[in-house]
mmCIF file of C-alpha atoms in Angstrom:
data_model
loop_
_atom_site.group_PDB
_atom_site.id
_atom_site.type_symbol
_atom_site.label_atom_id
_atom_site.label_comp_id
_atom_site.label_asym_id
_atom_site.label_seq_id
_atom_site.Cartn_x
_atom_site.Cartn_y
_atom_site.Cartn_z
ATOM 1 C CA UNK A 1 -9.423 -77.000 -118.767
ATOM 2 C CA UNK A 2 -6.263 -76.813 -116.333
ATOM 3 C CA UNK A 3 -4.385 -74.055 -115.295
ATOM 4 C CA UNK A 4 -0.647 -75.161 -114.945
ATOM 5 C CA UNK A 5 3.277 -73.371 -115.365
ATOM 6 C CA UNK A 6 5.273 -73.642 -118.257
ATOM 7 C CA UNK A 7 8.845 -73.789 -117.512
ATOM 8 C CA UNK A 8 8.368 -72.619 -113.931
ATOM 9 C CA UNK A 9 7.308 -68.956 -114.973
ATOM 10 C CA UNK A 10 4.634 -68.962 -117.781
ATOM 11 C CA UNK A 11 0.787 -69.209 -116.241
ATOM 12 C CA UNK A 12 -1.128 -71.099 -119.458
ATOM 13 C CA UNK A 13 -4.486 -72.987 -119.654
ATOM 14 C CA UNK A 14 -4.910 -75.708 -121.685
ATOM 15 C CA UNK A 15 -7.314 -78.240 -123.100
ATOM 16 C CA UNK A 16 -6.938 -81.303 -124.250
ATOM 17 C CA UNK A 17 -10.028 -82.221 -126.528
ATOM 18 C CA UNK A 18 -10.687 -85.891 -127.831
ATOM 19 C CA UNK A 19 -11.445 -86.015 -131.690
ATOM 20 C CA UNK A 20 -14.417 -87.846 -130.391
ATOM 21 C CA UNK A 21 -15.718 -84.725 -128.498
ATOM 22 C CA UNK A 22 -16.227 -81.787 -130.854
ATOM 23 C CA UNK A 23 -17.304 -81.459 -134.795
ATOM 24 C CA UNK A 24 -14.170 -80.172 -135.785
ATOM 25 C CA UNK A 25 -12.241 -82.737 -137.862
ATOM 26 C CA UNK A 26 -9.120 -80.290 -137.817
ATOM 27 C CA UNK A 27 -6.754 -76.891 -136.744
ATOM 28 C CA UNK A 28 -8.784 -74.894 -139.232
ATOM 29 C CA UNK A 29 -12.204 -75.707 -138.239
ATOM 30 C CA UNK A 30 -11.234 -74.734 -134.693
ATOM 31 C CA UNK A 31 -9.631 -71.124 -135.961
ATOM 32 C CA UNK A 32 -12.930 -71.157 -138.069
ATOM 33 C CA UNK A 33 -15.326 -71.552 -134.857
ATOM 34 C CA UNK A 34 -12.957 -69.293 -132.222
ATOM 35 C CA UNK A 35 -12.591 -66.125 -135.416
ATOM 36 C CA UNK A 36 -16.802 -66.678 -135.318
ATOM 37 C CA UNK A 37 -16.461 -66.146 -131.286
ATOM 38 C CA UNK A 38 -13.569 -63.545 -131.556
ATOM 39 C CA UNK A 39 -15.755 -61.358 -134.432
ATOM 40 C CA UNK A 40 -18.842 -61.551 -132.273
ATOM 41 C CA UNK A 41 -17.188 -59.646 -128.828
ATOM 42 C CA UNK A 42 -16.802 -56.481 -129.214
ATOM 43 C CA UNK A 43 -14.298 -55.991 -126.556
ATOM 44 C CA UNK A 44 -12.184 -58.266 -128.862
ATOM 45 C CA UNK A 45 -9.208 -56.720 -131.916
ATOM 46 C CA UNK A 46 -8.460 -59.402 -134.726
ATOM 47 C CA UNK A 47 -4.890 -59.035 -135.534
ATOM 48 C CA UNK A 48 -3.630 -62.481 -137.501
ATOM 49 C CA UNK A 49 -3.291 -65.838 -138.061
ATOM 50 C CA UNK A 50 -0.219 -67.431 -137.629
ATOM 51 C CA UNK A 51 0.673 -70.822 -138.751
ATOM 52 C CA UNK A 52 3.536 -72.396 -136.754
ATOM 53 C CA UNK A 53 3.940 -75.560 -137.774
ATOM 54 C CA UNK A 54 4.576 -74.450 -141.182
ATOM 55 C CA UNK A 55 7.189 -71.554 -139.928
ATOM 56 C CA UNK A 56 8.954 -73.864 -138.370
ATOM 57 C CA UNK A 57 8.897 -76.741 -141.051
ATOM 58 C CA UNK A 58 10.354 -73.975 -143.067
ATOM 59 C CA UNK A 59 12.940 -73.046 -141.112
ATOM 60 C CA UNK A 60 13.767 -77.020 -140.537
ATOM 61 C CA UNK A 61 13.321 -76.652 -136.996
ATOM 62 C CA UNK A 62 12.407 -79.596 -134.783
ATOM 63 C CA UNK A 63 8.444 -80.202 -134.393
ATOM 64 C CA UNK A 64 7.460 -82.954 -131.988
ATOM 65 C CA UNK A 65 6.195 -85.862 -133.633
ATOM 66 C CA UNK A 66 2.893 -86.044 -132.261
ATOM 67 C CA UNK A 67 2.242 -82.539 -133.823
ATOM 68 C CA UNK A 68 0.782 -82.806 -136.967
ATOM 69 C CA UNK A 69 -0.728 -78.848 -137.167
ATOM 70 C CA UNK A 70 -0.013 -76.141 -135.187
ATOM 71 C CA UNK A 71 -1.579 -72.461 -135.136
ATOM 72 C CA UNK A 72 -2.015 -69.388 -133.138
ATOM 73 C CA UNK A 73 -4.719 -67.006 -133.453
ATOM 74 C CA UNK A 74 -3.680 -63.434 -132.572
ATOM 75 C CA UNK A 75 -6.432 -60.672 -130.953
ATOM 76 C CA UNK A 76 -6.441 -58.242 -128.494
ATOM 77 C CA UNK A 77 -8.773 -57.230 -125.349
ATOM 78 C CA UNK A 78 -6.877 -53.990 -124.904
ATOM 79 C CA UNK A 79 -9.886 -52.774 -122.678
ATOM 80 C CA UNK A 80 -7.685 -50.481 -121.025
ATOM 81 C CA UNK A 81 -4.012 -48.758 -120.954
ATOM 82 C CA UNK A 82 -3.415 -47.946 -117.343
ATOM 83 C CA UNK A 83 0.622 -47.941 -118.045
ATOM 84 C CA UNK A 84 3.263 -48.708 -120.594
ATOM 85 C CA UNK A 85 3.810 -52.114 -119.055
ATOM 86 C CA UNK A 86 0.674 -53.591 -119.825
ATOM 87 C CA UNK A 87 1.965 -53.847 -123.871
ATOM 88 C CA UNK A 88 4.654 -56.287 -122.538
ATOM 89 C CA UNK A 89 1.749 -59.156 -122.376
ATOM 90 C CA UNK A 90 -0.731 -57.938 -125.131
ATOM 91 C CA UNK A 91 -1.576 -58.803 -127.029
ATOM 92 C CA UNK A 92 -3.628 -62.354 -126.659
ATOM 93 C CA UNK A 93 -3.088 -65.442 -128.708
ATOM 94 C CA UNK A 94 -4.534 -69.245 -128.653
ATOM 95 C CA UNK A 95 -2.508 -72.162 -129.585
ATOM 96 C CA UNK A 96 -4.201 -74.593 -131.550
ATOM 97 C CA UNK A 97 -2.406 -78.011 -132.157
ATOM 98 C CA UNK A 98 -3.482 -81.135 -134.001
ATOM 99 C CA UNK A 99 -1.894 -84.150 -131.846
ATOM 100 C CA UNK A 100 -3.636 -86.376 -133.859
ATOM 101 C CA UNK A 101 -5.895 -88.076 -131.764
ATOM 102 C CA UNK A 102 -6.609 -85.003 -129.736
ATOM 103 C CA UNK A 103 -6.504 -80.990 -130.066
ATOM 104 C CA UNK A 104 -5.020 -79.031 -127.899
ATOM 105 C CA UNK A 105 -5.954 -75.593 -127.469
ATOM 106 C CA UNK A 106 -3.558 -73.531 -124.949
ATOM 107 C CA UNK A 107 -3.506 -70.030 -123.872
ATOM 108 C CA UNK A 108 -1.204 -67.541 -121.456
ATOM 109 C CA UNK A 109 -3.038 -66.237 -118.224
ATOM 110 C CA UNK A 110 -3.848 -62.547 -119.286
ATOM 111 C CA UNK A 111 -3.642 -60.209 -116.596
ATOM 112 C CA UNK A 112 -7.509 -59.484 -116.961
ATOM 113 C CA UNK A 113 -10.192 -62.058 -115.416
ATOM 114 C CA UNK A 114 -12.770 -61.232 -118.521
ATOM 115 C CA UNK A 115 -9.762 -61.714 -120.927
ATOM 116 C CA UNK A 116 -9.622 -64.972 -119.626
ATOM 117 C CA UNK A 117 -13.157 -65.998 -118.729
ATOM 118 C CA UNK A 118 -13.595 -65.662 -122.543
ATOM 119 C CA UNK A 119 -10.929 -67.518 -124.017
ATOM 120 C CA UNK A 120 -11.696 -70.404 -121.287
ATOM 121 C CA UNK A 121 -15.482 -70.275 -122.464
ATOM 122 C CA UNK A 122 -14.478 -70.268 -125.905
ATOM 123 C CA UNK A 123 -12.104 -72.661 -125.517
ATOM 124 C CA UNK A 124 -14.923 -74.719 -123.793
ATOM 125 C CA UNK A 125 -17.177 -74.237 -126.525
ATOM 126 C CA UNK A 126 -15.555 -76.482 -128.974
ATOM 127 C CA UNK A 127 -16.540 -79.371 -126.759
ATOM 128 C CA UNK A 128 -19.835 -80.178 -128.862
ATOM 129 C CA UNK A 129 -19.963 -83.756 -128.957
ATOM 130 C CA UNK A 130 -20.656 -86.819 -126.439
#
């Protein structure tokens, strides 16, 4: 998993996973196996599932063409509310995207290490081949 900037100011992980190195043949057997992991923490809010790719087909907005399926599942940590501000970044969601010969699963930096030792490990756990 790296840790890199998105346009200079957003912190995201991301993880590129071969085909070849997990079970999951597509974008909805990874929301499948991550709503399993999200269900199973307690600390953890369901909230949605939101599927971009078709939004923005939709809309006839430009998709790369490498992107064949694109999703974000929405959840929150909300562990604490030590000031108004703290709404601003909640709450968490992962990108999944179907590049074809790879996933990628991305996610912004939250401003809590267990927030994001999760969705790393989770992340991670999709990796369950070779």
């Amino acid at each position: 998993m790296k840790q890199m900037m998105l346009q200079e100011k957003y912190p995201i992980f991301v993880l590129e996973l071969g085909k070849n190195e997990t079970s999951c043949r597509s974008v909805d057997d990874i929301a499948a196996k991550l709503k399993e992991k999200i269900a199973a923490d307690s600390r953890v809010a369901w909230i949605a599932e939101f599927d971009h790719y078709a939004h923005t087909q939709k809309l006839g907005g430009e998709i790369a063409p490498e992107i064949k399926a694109a999703k974000n599942l929405v959840f929150c940590f909300g562990l604490a509310l030590p000031n108004p501000n703290v709404l601003a970044v909640r709450p968490r969601s992962i990108g999944l995207v179907d590049c074809g010969d790879k996933f990628i699963i991305n996610f912004m930096e939250a401003p809590m290490k267990p927030a994001n030792e999760a969705m790393e490990a989770w992340a991670k756990s999709l990796k369950d081949l070779g």
